[in-house]
Amino acid sequence: MEISVTQSRRLPLLVAIAATGIVAASLILATWNSVRQQRELVMRHMLLSAQVVLRSTQAHLQGSLRRMGPESMRRRGFHGSMDEPLPSLTADLLTELTQDSDVRFLGLLDTSGDIIISSSPEAGRAFALSAEGLRGLRETGLWYSLQVQNGERVLYLAQRARPAVARFCQGMQDHDLPESRGFERSPDGQPMTGGRRPSVLYLVMGLGVEEYLGLYNEFQRTAIYQTGFILAAAAGFLAFFTYYLRRREQSRAYQALQRFHARLLDDMPDGLLSLDGQGIVRAANPAAHAILERAPGTLVGSALDWLPLGQAINEENGGEAWAETELGSKRLEVLRRSVGEADDGPGSSLVLVRDRTRLKALERSLAEAEKLAAVGRLAAGVAHEIRNPLSALRGFAQFFLKKLQGVQPDEEYARTMVREADRLNKVITDMLFLARPQSLTPQDVDTTALFEDLRRLLEGEAAKAGAELRFEARTPSVHADSDGLKQVLLNLIMNSLAALPETGGQVVVTAEPAGNDMLLSVADNGRGFSPDAREHALEPFFTTRAQGTGLGLAIAHKLVQDHGGRLEIESEEGRGAVVRVFLPPA
C-alpha cells in the first residue's frame, strides 16, 4: 500500500544547494586569492633578490673595473699597451660574474636601450626592451620584466649604473670601444657633438627564477587540487544530502505506513492473531482479545491449542475455508493463512477470527421471518376457506348439543365437537396474528395494575394446576403497548403452568430494571427444556405438549421483537426454566 507524504524535499534541497554553492565559492575564492597573493609575494621576492644581486654586481664590477682601468695601470707603473682591449676585459668580467650563480645575463645599456657590453652576445640578442620599458627606465632609473629565454623564465632587471662605472666607460679610448651608435647620442636621444660620450649608462641583469616560480607552481598546483577537492566535497555533500532527504522521506512514508497499519489493525472489528511455527501467539489486536474474552495483552505468548480455534482450523486444506466454532454463547468463524518466511520464522501464519453471533442471530431471525411469512401466506389462503365451513360445523355442533342434552354419550360428543371447533378457530386466529403486522402504541404501563389484571385472569388456571402464582413489581412502570405486553406475559405464564409438576409448582413473574433496559421475567420450577427443545422453542408450531399448538412462544417472541426488544430462554431439563424479556427504554 502506498502512503502519501505531503512534505516535499525540494525546498531543503534548494537551500542546501545554495548554501553549498556559497561555501564552495567562498573557499575557492579564498584559495585563489591566496594564490594571487602568493604570486605577488614570489614576484616581490624575486625582484628584491634581483635588486640585491644587481647592487652586489655593480659594486663588484666597479671595483674590478677600477683595478683594470688605465689610470690604475699607470699608477701601478704599467706604461705598455695591454694585450687585450679594455671592453673585452669588461665583457669577460661580466661573463665571469654570471658563472656559478643564478645570473644568466649581465650587460650595459646606453640611453637608447642598446647593449654596448654584455656577458653573452646570444643572450643580448634575445633580450628585448620595449619603448614603453625604455621610457620608464629613463624616468625612474629602474625597469624589470619576466621573459622566457631558451625555455627558461628569466627576470630582467635594469637599473641606472653607478656614476663611477659610467665615468670609467667614458675614459676608455675610442679604439678600445666596439662600434655602437649608443655613444653618439645624448641622454635625451639627440646626436652628440664634439665626440662626447653619454654620462648615463644602465646595468641590466637576467636572473634565472625557475626555482622561485617552481615553488609558486607547486603552490598553484596545490590550489588546483584544493579547488577540485572542494568541488568534489560539495558534490559529495549534495549527493549525500539528496540521499539523506530521500531516505528521510522514505522513512517518513514507512513510519506513516506503520502508523496506518497499526491503526488499521487496532481498529478492525475482526480479531487477528500472528502465530510462529510452533503455534505460539506473537501478536494480537484488541479485537482478538475482545472476541476471545481475554484481558488485553494476555494472548501474546500463549499457544493456540487452548482455544477451540485450534480444533476449528482445518490443517489439511491449509485453512483456505472459513471454519465455524463456538466459544460460550458466541458463534465464531476462523480462517488461517500461512505467510511462509516471516519475522516469526518459517511456518508462521495469520489467524483471522470473526464474531458471527449477531449475524447468526440475524440469520435465525430471518429464518423465523420467512417461516412467519409462510405461515401468513398459509393463514391468508386457508382462513377464508376454513372459517366459513368451521362456523357452520360449530353451529350444527351446538344444535346437536342442545338436541342431545341428557343423552349420553351423544351429548359429550357434541360438546367435544364445539370445543375442538373453538380450538381450531383459535389456531387460525393465532396464525393470522403472526402473519399480520401489529399496530403497537407504547406507553408507560403501571406494573402493579398489570400484574393485578394477570392475577385475576390466571388465578383459576393456577388453582387448577395446583401452583403458586407470584408477582413482584420492582419497578413502577414499563414502557410498552399495554395489550401486547399483557399478551406476552399471558402466553409465557400459560406455558409455565403447563410445564409444572402436579404438586409444588411455582411461577414467579418479576419486573425490574436491567441497565438501560427493562426486564420482565417468568420463572418456573417445571420440567424445563431439553437443549434441542430450547433451540427450536421460538419456532411456530413447535411444541412438547400433546394438546399444544406451538404458537404461544412464537407469538410472544414476535410481540417482543415488534417492541424492539429481545427474548431469551434459560433452562435445564428437569430444573425449570426462566424466560426473560428485555424491553428498550422509552
Coordinates of C-alpha atoms in Angstrom, one line a residue:
M1 CA 0.0 0.0 0.0
E2 CA 1.3 3.4 -0.9
I3 CA 1.3 6.2 1.6
S4 CA 1.5 9.8 0.5
V5 CA 3.9 12.1 2.4
T6 CA 2.9 15.7 1.9
Q7 CA 6.2 17.3 2.9
S8 CA 8.5 17.8 -0.2
R9 CA 12.3 17.7 -0.2
R10 CA 12.5 20.3 -2.9
L11 CA 12.9 23.4 -0.6
P12 CA 15.5 21.8 1.7
L13 CA 17.4 20.6 -1.4
L14 CA 17.4 24.1 -2.9
V15 CA 18.6 25.6 0.4
A16 CA 21.3 23.0 0.6
I17 CA 22.5 23.7 -3.0
A18 CA 22.5 27.4 -2.3
A19 CA 24.4 27.1 1.0
T20 CA 26.9 24.6 -0.5
G21 CA 27.4 26.8 -3.5
I22 CA 28.1 29.8 -1.4
V23 CA 30.5 27.9 0.9
A24 CA 32.3 26.3 -2.1
A25 CA 32.6 29.6 -3.9
S26 CA 33.9 31.3 -0.8
L27 CA 36.5 28.6 -0.3
I28 CA 37.6 28.7 -3.9
L29 CA 37.7 32.5 -4.0
A30 CA 39.8 32.4 -0.8
T31 CA 42.1 29.8 -2.3
W32 CA 42.7 31.7 -5.5
N33 CA 43.1 35.0 -3.7
S34 CA 45.8 33.3 -1.6
V35 CA 47.4 32.1 -4.9
R36 CA 47.3 35.7 -6.2
Q37 CA 48.9 36.9 -3.0
Q38 CA 51.5 34.2 -3.2
R39 CA 52.3 35.2 -6.8
E40 CA 52.7 38.8 -5.7
L41 CA 54.9 37.7 -2.8
V42 CA 57.0 35.5 -5.1
M43 CA 57.3 38.3 -7.6
R44 CA 58.3 40.7 -4.9
H45 CA 60.8 38.3 -3.5
M46 CA 62.3 37.7 -7.0
L47 CA 62.5 41.4 -7.6
L48 CA 64.1 42.0 -4.2
S49 CA 66.6 39.2 -4.8
A50 CA 67.4 40.6 -8.3
Q51 CA 68.0 44.1 -6.8
V52 CA 70.3 42.7 -4.2
V53 CA 72.2 40.7 -6.7
L54 CA 72.3 43.7 -9.1
R55 CA 73.7 46.0 -6.4
S56 CA 76.3 43.4 -5.4
T57 CA 77.2 43.0 -9.1
Q58 CA 77.6 46.8 -9.5
A59 CA 79.8 47.0 -6.5
H60 CA 81.9 44.1 -7.7
L61 CA 82.0 45.5 -11.3
Q62 CA 83.0 48.9 -10.1
G63 CA 85.9 47.6 -8.1
S64 CA 87.1 45.3 -10.8
L65 CA 87.0 48.0 -13.5
R66 CA 88.8 50.3 -11.3
R67 CA 91.6 47.8 -10.9
M68 CA 91.6 47.0 -14.6
G69 CA 91.4 50.6 -15.9
P70 CA 94.3 52.6 -17.5
E71 CA 94.6 55.0 -14.5
S72 CA 95.1 52.1 -12.2
M73 CA 97.6 50.6 -14.6
R74 CA 99.6 53.8 -14.8
R75 CA 99.5 54.3 -11.0
R76 CA 100.9 50.8 -10.7
G77 CA 103.8 51.8 -13.1
F78 CA 102.5 50.0 -16.2
H79 CA 103.0 52.1 -19.3
G80 CA 102.9 49.5 -22.0
S81 CA 100.0 48.5 -24.2
M82 CA 97.5 45.9 -22.9
D83 CA 97.3 42.6 -24.6
E84 CA 93.5 42.8 -24.7
P85 CA 91.2 45.8 -25.2
L86 CA 89.6 47.0 -22.0
P87 CA 86.0 46.5 -23.3
S88 CA 86.8 42.8 -23.9
L89 CA 88.2 42.5 -20.4
T90 CA 85.0 44.1 -19.2
A91 CA 82.8 41.6 -21.1
D92 CA 85.0 38.8 -19.7
L93 CA 84.4 40.2 -16.2
L94 CA 80.6 40.2 -16.8
T95 CA 80.8 36.7 -18.1
E96 CA 82.7 35.6 -15.0
L97 CA 80.1 37.1 -12.8
T98 CA 77.4 35.0 -14.4
Q99 CA 79.1 31.7 -13.7
D100 CA 78.2 29.5 -10.8
S101 CA 75.1 31.6 -10.0
D102 CA 71.5 32.2 -11.0
V103 CA 72.6 35.3 -13.0
R104 CA 72.0 34.4 -16.7
F105 CA 73.0 37.7 -18.3
L106 CA 74.8 41.0 -17.5
G107 CA 75.1 43.9 -19.8
L108 CA 75.5 47.7 -20.1
L109 CA 72.8 49.7 -21.9
D110 CA 73.0 53.2 -23.3
T111 CA 70.2 55.6 -23.1
S112 CA 68.7 54.3 -26.4
G113 CA 68.4 50.8 -24.9
D114 CA 71.2 49.3 -27.0
I115 CA 73.6 46.9 -25.4
I116 CA 77.2 48.1 -25.5
I117 CA 78.8 45.4 -23.4
S118 CA 77.3 42.0 -22.4
S119 CA 78.3 38.7 -20.9
S120 CA 76.7 36.8 -23.7
P121 CA 76.0 38.1 -27.2
E122 CA 73.4 35.4 -27.8
A123 CA 71.5 36.4 -24.6
G124 CA 71.9 40.0 -25.6
R125 CA 70.3 39.4 -28.9
A126 CA 67.4 37.6 -27.1
F127 CA 67.0 40.5 -24.7
A128 CA 64.1 42.8 -25.6
L129 CA 63.3 46.2 -24.1
S130 CA 60.2 47.8 -25.3
A131 CA 59.8 51.5 -26.0
E132 CA 57.5 51.8 -23.0
G133 CA 60.0 50.0 -20.8
L134 CA 62.8 52.3 -22.1
R135 CA 60.7 55.3 -21.3
G136 CA 60.1 54.0 -17.8
L137 CA 63.8 53.2 -17.3
R138 CA 64.8 56.8 -18.3
E139 CA 62.2 58.3 -16.0
T140 CA 62.6 56.1 -12.9
G141 CA 66.1 54.6 -13.4
L142 CA 64.6 51.1 -12.8
W143 CA 62.9 48.5 -15.1
Y144 CA 62.1 44.8 -14.8
S145 CA 60.4 42.2 -17.0
L146 CA 59.8 38.5 -16.8
Q147 CA 60.8 36.9 -20.1
V148 CA 61.3 33.3 -21.5
Q149 CA 64.8 32.6 -22.8
N150 CA 65.8 29.2 -24.2
G151 CA 62.8 27.6 -22.5
E152 CA 63.8 29.2 -19.1
R153 CA 62.0 32.0 -17.4
V154 CA 64.4 34.9 -16.7
L155 CA 63.7 38.1 -14.7
Y156 CA 65.4 41.0 -16.4
L157 CA 66.2 44.0 -14.1
A158 CA 67.7 47.2 -15.4
Q159 CA 69.0 49.9 -13.1
R160 CA 71.0 53.2 -13.7
A161 CA 74.7 52.3 -13.4
R162 CA 76.7 53.9 -10.7
P163 CA 78.5 57.2 -11.7
A164 CA 81.9 55.6 -11.2
V165 CA 81.1 52.8 -13.7
A166 CA 79.7 55.4 -16.2
R167 CA 82.9 57.7 -15.8
F168 CA 85.1 54.7 -16.2
C169 CA 83.5 53.8 -19.5
Q170 CA 83.8 57.5 -20.6
G171 CA 87.6 57.2 -20.0
M172 CA 88.1 54.4 -22.5
Q173 CA 89.9 55.0 -25.7
D174 CA 87.9 55.2 -28.9
H175 CA 89.8 52.3 -30.5
D176 CA 89.0 50.2 -27.4
L177 CA 85.3 50.5 -27.8
P178 CA 83.1 48.5 -30.2
E179 CA 81.2 50.2 -32.8
S180 CA 78.0 51.4 -31.3
R181 CA 75.6 54.1 -32.1
G182 CA 74.8 54.4 -28.4
F183 CA 77.9 56.6 -27.8
E184 CA 76.9 59.0 -30.5
R185 CA 73.6 60.1 -28.7
S186 CA 72.9 62.3 -25.8
P187 CA 70.7 61.1 -22.8
D188 CA 67.7 62.8 -24.5
G189 CA 68.3 60.8 -27.7
Q190 CA 69.8 63.7 -29.7
P191 CA 73.2 63.2 -31.5
M192 CA 76.1 64.4 -29.6
T193 CA 78.7 66.9 -30.9
G194 CA 82.3 67.0 -30.1
G195 CA 82.6 63.3 -29.7
R196 CA 81.4 63.3 -26.1
R197 CA 80.0 60.0 -24.7
P198 CA 77.0 59.7 -22.6
S199 CA 77.2 60.3 -18.9
V200 CA 74.3 57.8 -18.1
L201 CA 74.5 54.0 -18.6
Y202 CA 72.2 51.3 -17.4
L203 CA 73.3 47.9 -16.0
V204 CA 70.9 45.1 -16.9
M205 CA 70.8 41.7 -15.3
G206 CA 68.9 38.5 -16.2
L207 CA 68.2 36.4 -13.2
G208 CA 67.0 32.7 -13.5
V209 CA 63.8 32.4 -11.5
E210 CA 62.8 28.8 -12.2
E211 CA 63.4 27.8 -8.6
Y212 CA 61.2 30.7 -7.3
L213 CA 58.5 30.1 -9.9
G214 CA 58.7 26.3 -9.2
L215 CA 57.6 27.0 -5.6
Y216 CA 54.8 29.1 -6.9
N217 CA 53.8 26.5 -9.4
E218 CA 53.7 23.9 -6.6
F219 CA 51.5 26.2 -4.6
Q220 CA 49.3 26.8 -7.6
R221 CA 49.1 23.0 -8.2
T222 CA 48.1 22.6 -4.6
A223 CA 45.4 25.3 -5.0
I224 CA 44.1 23.5 -8.1
Y225 CA 43.9 20.2 -6.1
Q226 CA 42.2 22.0 -3.3
T227 CA 39.7 23.6 -5.6
G228 CA 39.0 20.2 -7.1
F229 CA 38.6 18.7 -3.6
I230 CA 36.2 21.5 -2.6
L231 CA 34.1 20.9 -5.7
A232 CA 34.2 17.1 -5.2
A233 CA 33.3 17.6 -1.5
A234 CA 30.4 19.9 -2.4
A235 CA 29.2 17.5 -5.0
G236 CA 29.5 14.6 -2.5
F237 CA 27.7 16.6 0.2
L238 CA 24.9 17.4 -2.2
A239 CA 24.7 13.8 -3.3
F240 CA 24.7 12.7 0.4
F241 CA 22.1 15.3 1.3
T242 CA 19.9 14.3 -1.5
Y243 CA 20.2 10.7 -0.5
Y244 CA 19.5 11.7 3.1
L245 CA 16.4 13.6 2.1
R246 CA 15.2 10.7 0.0
R247 CA 15.9 8.3 2.9
R248 CA 14.1 10.6 5.3
E249 CA 11.1 10.9 3.0
Q250 CA 11.1 7.1 2.7
S251 CA 11.5 6.7 6.4
R252 CA 8.5 9.1 7.0
A253 CA 6.5 7.2 4.4
Y254 CA 7.4 3.9 6.2
Q255 CA 6.5 5.4 9.6
A256 CA 3.2 6.7 8.2
L257 CA 2.6 3.2 6.7
Q258 CA 3.4 1.6 10.0
R259 CA 1.0 4.0 11.9
F260 CA -1.7 3.4 9.3
H261 CA -1.3 -0.4 9.6
A262 CA -1.2 -0.1 13.4
R263 CA -4.4 1.9 13.4
L264 CA -6.0 -0.4 10.8
L265 CA -5.2 -3.5 12.9
D266 CA -6.2 -1.9 16.2
D267 CA -9.5 -0.6 14.8
M268 CA -10.5 -3.5 12.6
P269 CA -13.6 -5.3 14.0
D270 CA -12.2 -8.8 13.4
G271 CA -9.6 -10.4 15.6
L272 CA -6.1 -11.0 14.1
L273 CA -3.5 -13.4 15.6
S274 CA 0.1 -13.8 14.4
L275 CA 1.5 -17.3 15.1
D276 CA 5.0 -18.6 14.8
G277 CA 5.9 -22.0 13.5
Q278 CA 5.1 -23.6 16.9
G279 CA 1.7 -22.1 17.1
I280 CA 2.6 -19.6 19.7
V281 CA 0.8 -16.2 19.5
R282 CA 3.3 -13.5 18.8
A283 CA 0.9 -10.6 18.2
A284 CA -2.9 -10.0 18.7
N285 CA -5.0 -6.9 18.1
P286 CA -7.6 -5.6 20.6
A287 CA -10.5 -7.1 18.7
A288 CA -9.0 -10.6 19.2
H289 CA -8.8 -10.1 23.0
A290 CA -12.4 -8.8 23.0
I291 CA -13.8 -11.7 20.8
L292 CA -11.9 -14.4 22.7
E293 CA -12.8 -12.8 26.0
R294 CA -9.3 -12.3 27.2
A295 CA -7.7 -9.4 29.1
P296 CA -5.6 -7.1 27.0
G297 CA -2.1 -8.4 26.5
T298 CA -2.7 -11.9 27.8
L299 CA -2.9 -13.6 24.4
V300 CA 0.7 -13.0 23.4
G301 CA 2.9 -15.9 24.3
S302 CA 0.1 -18.4 24.7
A303 CA -0.5 -21.4 22.5
L304 CA -3.4 -21.7 20.1
D305 CA -4.3 -25.2 21.3
W306 CA -6.0 -24.0 24.4
L307 CA -8.7 -22.2 22.3
P308 CA -11.4 -24.0 20.3
L309 CA -9.8 -22.1 17.4
G310 CA -7.1 -24.8 17.2
Q311 CA -9.6 -27.5 16.6
A312 CA -11.7 -25.4 14.2
I313 CA -8.8 -24.7 11.8
N314 CA -8.6 -27.4 9.1
E315 CA -4.9 -28.1 8.7
E316 CA -5.4 -30.4 5.7
N317 CA -6.7 -27.7 3.3
G318 CA -4.3 -25.1 4.7
G319 CA -7.0 -23.0 6.2
E320 CA -8.4 -21.9 2.8
A321 CA -12.0 -22.2 4.0
W322 CA -13.7 -20.5 6.9
A323 CA -14.3 -22.8 9.9
E324 CA -17.1 -22.3 12.4
T325 CA -16.8 -22.9 16.1
E326 CA -18.4 -21.8 19.4
L327 CA -16.9 -20.0 22.3
G328 CA -19.5 -20.0 25.1
S329 CA -22.6 -18.3 23.6
K330 CA -20.6 -16.9 20.7
R331 CA -20.5 -18.2 17.2
L332 CA -17.1 -17.7 15.6
E333 CA -15.6 -18.1 12.1
V334 CA -11.9 -18.8 11.9
L335 CA -9.5 -18.6 8.9
R336 CA -5.8 -19.4 9.0
R337 CA -3.4 -18.4 6.3
S338 CA 0.3 -19.3 6.1
V339 CA 2.7 -16.4 5.5
G340 CA 5.8 -18.5 4.8
E341 CA 9.1 -17.0 5.8
A342 CA 8.4 -14.1 8.1
D343 CA 9.8 -12.3 11.1
D344 CA 8.5 -15.1 13.3
G345 CA 10.4 -17.7 11.3
P346 CA 9.3 -20.4 8.8
G347 CA 5.8 -21.8 9.2
S348 CA 4.4 -18.5 10.5
S349 CA 0.7 -17.9 9.9
L350 CA -2.1 -15.4 10.5
V351 CA -5.4 -16.3 12.1
L352 CA -8.5 -14.2 11.4
V353 CA -11.3 -14.5 13.9
R354 CA -14.8 -13.1 13.2
D355 CA -17.6 -12.9 15.7
R356 CA -20.7 -14.1 13.9
T357 CA -23.0 -14.2 16.9
R358 CA -25.1 -11.3 15.9
L359 CA -25.0 -12.4 12.2
K360 CA -26.2 -15.9 13.3
A361 CA -29.0 -14.3 15.3
L362 CA -30.0 -12.2 12.3
E363 CA -29.9 -15.4 10.2
R364 CA -32.2 -17.1 12.7
S365 CA -34.5 -14.0 12.8
L366 CA -34.6 -14.1 9.0
A367 CA -35.4 -17.8 9.0
E368 CA -38.1 -17.1 11.6
A369 CA -39.4 -14.2 9.5
E370 CA -39.5 -16.5 6.4
K371 CA -41.4 -19.1 8.4
L372 CA -43.8 -16.5 9.7
A373 CA -44.3 -15.2 6.1
A374 CA -45.0 -18.8 5.1
V375 CA -47.5 -19.1 7.9
G376 CA -49.0 -15.8 6.9
R377 CA -49.4 -16.9 3.3
L378 CA -50.9 -20.2 4.6
A379 CA -53.2 -18.4 7.0
A380 CA -54.4 -15.9 4.4
G381 CA -55.0 -18.7 2.0
V382 CA -57.0 -21.0 4.2
A383 CA -58.6 -18.7 6.8
H384 CA -61.5 -17.8 4.5
E385 CA -61.9 -21.4 3.3
I386 CA -61.8 -22.9 6.8
R387 CA -63.6 -20.3 8.9
N388 CA -66.8 -20.3 7.0
P389 CA -67.3 -24.1 7.0
L390 CA -65.9 -24.2 10.6
S391 CA -68.6 -21.7 11.6
A392 CA -71.3 -23.9 10.0
L393 CA -69.9 -27.0 11.7
R394 CA -69.8 -25.3 15.1
G395 CA -73.4 -24.1 14.6
F396 CA -74.6 -27.6 13.9
A397 CA -72.5 -29.0 16.8
Q398 CA -74.2 -26.5 19.2
F399 CA -77.6 -27.5 17.7
F400 CA -76.9 -31.2 18.3
L401 CA -75.6 -30.4 21.8
K402 CA -79.0 -28.9 22.7
K403 CA -80.9 -31.7 20.9
L404 CA -78.9 -34.4 22.6
Q405 CA -78.8 -32.8 26.0
G406 CA -79.1 -35.5 28.7
V407 CA -78.5 -38.3 26.1
Q408 CA -75.1 -39.8 26.8
P409 CA -72.6 -40.3 25.3
D410 CA -74.1 -38.2 22.3
E411 CA -74.2 -35.0 24.4
E412 CA -70.5 -35.4 25.2
Y413 CA -69.7 -36.0 21.6
A414 CA -71.4 -32.8 20.6
R415 CA -69.7 -30.8 23.3
T416 CA -66.3 -32.1 22.1
M417 CA -67.2 -31.0 18.6
V418 CA -67.9 -27.5 19.8
R419 CA -64.7 -27.4 21.9
E420 CA -62.5 -28.6 19.0
A421 CA -64.1 -26.1 16.6
D422 CA -63.2 -23.3 19.1
R423 CA -59.7 -24.6 19.3
L424 CA -59.3 -24.7 15.6
N425 CA -60.7 -21.2 15.3
K426 CA -58.1 -20.0 17.9
V427 CA -55.3 -21.6 15.8
I428 CA -56.4 -19.8 12.8
T429 CA -56.6 -16.5 14.8
D430 CA -53.1 -17.0 16.1
M431 CA -51.8 -17.8 12.6
L432 CA -53.3 -14.6 11.3
F433 CA -51.8 -12.7 14.3
L434 CA -48.3 -14.0 13.3
A435 CA -48.9 -13.1 9.7
R436 CA -50.2 -9.6 10.1
P437 CA -48.1 -6.7 11.3
Q438 CA -49.3 -5.4 14.6
S439 CA -50.0 -1.8 15.4
L440 CA -48.5 -1.1 18.8
T441 CA -48.8 2.0 20.9
P442 CA -46.1 2.1 23.5
Q443 CA -46.8 4.0 26.7
D444 CA -45.9 3.8 30.4
V445 CA -47.7 0.8 31.8
D446 CA -48.3 0.5 35.5
T447 CA -46.7 -2.8 36.5
T448 CA -48.8 -3.2 39.7
A449 CA -52.1 -2.8 37.8
L450 CA -50.8 -5.0 35.0
F451 CA -49.9 -7.8 37.5
E452 CA -53.2 -7.5 39.3
D453 CA -55.1 -8.0 36.0
L454 CA -53.0 -11.0 35.2
R455 CA -53.6 -12.4 38.7
R456 CA -57.4 -12.2 38.2
L457 CA -57.2 -13.7 34.7
L458 CA -55.0 -16.7 35.7
E459 CA -55.9 -17.5 39.3
G460 CA -58.3 -20.1 38.1
E461 CA -55.7 -21.8 35.8
A462 CA -53.2 -21.6 38.7
A463 CA -55.6 -23.2 41.1
K464 CA -56.5 -25.9 38.5
A465 CA -52.7 -26.7 38.2
G466 CA -52.2 -26.6 41.9
A467 CA -49.5 -24.0 41.5
E468 CA -48.4 -20.8 43.3
L469 CA -48.5 -17.7 41.1
R470 CA -46.4 -14.8 42.5
F471 CA -45.9 -11.3 41.0
E472 CA -43.0 -9.0 42.1
A473 CA -43.2 -5.4 40.7
R474 CA -39.7 -3.9 41.4
T475 CA -40.3 -1.0 39.1
P476 CA -43.3 1.3 39.0
S477 CA -43.8 1.2 35.2
V478 CA -42.8 -0.4 31.9
H479 CA -42.8 1.4 28.5
A480 CA -44.7 -0.9 26.2
D481 CA -48.0 -1.5 24.4
S482 CA -50.4 -2.5 27.2
D483 CA -52.4 -5.1 25.3
G484 CA -49.3 -6.5 23.6
L485 CA -47.3 -6.8 26.9
K486 CA -50.3 -8.5 28.5
Q487 CA -50.5 -11.0 25.7
V488 CA -46.8 -11.8 26.0
L489 CA -47.0 -12.4 29.7
L490 CA -50.2 -14.4 29.4
N491 CA -48.6 -16.8 26.8
L492 CA -45.4 -17.2 28.9
I493 CA -47.3 -17.8 32.2
M494 CA -49.7 -20.3 30.5
N495 CA -46.6 -22.2 29.1
S496 CA -45.1 -22.3 32.6
L497 CA -48.3 -23.5 34.2
A498 CA -48.5 -26.3 31.6
A499 CA -44.9 -27.4 32.4
L500 CA -45.3 -27.5 36.3
P501 CA -45.3 -30.7 38.3
E502 CA -48.6 -32.0 39.7
T503 CA -47.7 -30.6 43.2
G504 CA -45.4 -27.9 44.4
G505 CA -45.5 -25.9 41.2
Q506 CA -44.4 -22.3 41.4
V507 CA -44.4 -19.4 38.8
V508 CA -42.8 -16.1 39.6
V509 CA -43.3 -13.0 37.4
T510 CA -40.9 -10.2 38.0
A511 CA -40.5 -6.6 36.6
E512 CA -37.2 -4.8 37.3
P513 CA -34.6 -2.5 35.7
A514 CA -31.6 -4.2 33.8
G515 CA -29.1 -1.5 32.9
N516 CA -30.7 0.8 30.3
D517 CA -33.4 -1.9 29.5
M518 CA -36.4 -3.1 31.5
L519 CA -36.5 -6.8 32.3
L520 CA -39.7 -8.9 32.6
S521 CA -39.0 -12.5 33.6
V522 CA -41.2 -15.6 34.1
A523 CA -39.5 -18.3 36.1
D524 CA -40.9 -21.7 37.0
N525 CA -39.8 -25.0 38.6
G526 CA -41.3 -27.2 35.9
R527 CA -39.7 -29.8 33.6
G528 CA -37.7 -27.3 31.7
F529 CA -36.4 -27.6 28.1
S530 CA -34.0 -30.0 26.5
P531 CA -31.2 -28.5 24.5
D532 CA -32.9 -29.4 21.3
A533 CA -36.3 -28.0 22.5
R534 CA -34.7 -24.8 23.7
E535 CA -33.1 -24.4 20.2
H536 CA -36.4 -24.6 18.5
A537 CA -38.8 -23.3 21.2
L538 CA -39.5 -20.0 19.4
E539 CA -40.3 -21.6 16.1
P540 CA -44.0 -21.6 15.1
F541 CA -45.9 -24.9 15.6
F542 CA -43.1 -26.3 17.8
T543 CA -44.4 -27.8 21.0
T544 CA -43.6 -30.5 23.5
R545 CA -47.2 -30.8 24.7
A546 CA -49.8 -33.2 23.3
Q547 CA -52.5 -30.5 23.2
G548 CA -50.3 -27.5 22.4
T549 CA -50.4 -25.6 19.1
G550 CA -46.8 -24.4 19.3
L551 CA -47.8 -20.8 18.7
G552 CA -47.7 -19.3 22.2
L553 CA -43.9 -18.6 22.4
A554 CA -43.8 -17.7 18.7
I555 CA -46.5 -15.0 19.3
A556 CA -44.7 -13.7 22.4
H557 CA -41.4 -13.6 20.6
K558 CA -42.9 -11.7 17.7
L559 CA -44.6 -9.2 20.0
V560 CA -41.3 -8.6 21.8
Q561 CA -39.4 -8.1 18.5
D562 CA -42.1 -5.6 17.5
H563 CA -41.3 -3.7 20.6
G564 CA -37.6 -3.6 19.6
G565 CA -36.6 -6.0 22.5
R566 CA -35.3 -9.5 22.8
L567 CA -36.5 -12.7 24.4
E568 CA -34.0 -15.2 26.0
I569 CA -34.7 -18.6 27.4
E570 CA -32.5 -20.1 30.2
S571 CA -33.4 -23.7 31.1
E572 CA -32.0 -27.1 32.1
E573 CA -34.1 -30.2 31.6
G574 CA -35.9 -31.2 34.8
R575 CA -34.8 -28.0 36.6
G576 CA -37.3 -25.4 35.4
A577 CA -37.0 -22.5 33.0
V578 CA -36.6 -18.7 33.1
V579 CA -37.9 -16.7 30.1
R580 CA -36.5 -13.1 30.1
V581 CA -38.0 -10.3 28.1
F582 CA -35.8 -7.2 27.6
L583 CA -37.6 -4.1 26.5
P584 CA -35.8 -0.9 25.4
P585 CA -36.3 2.4 27.3
A586 CA -38.8 5.0 26.1

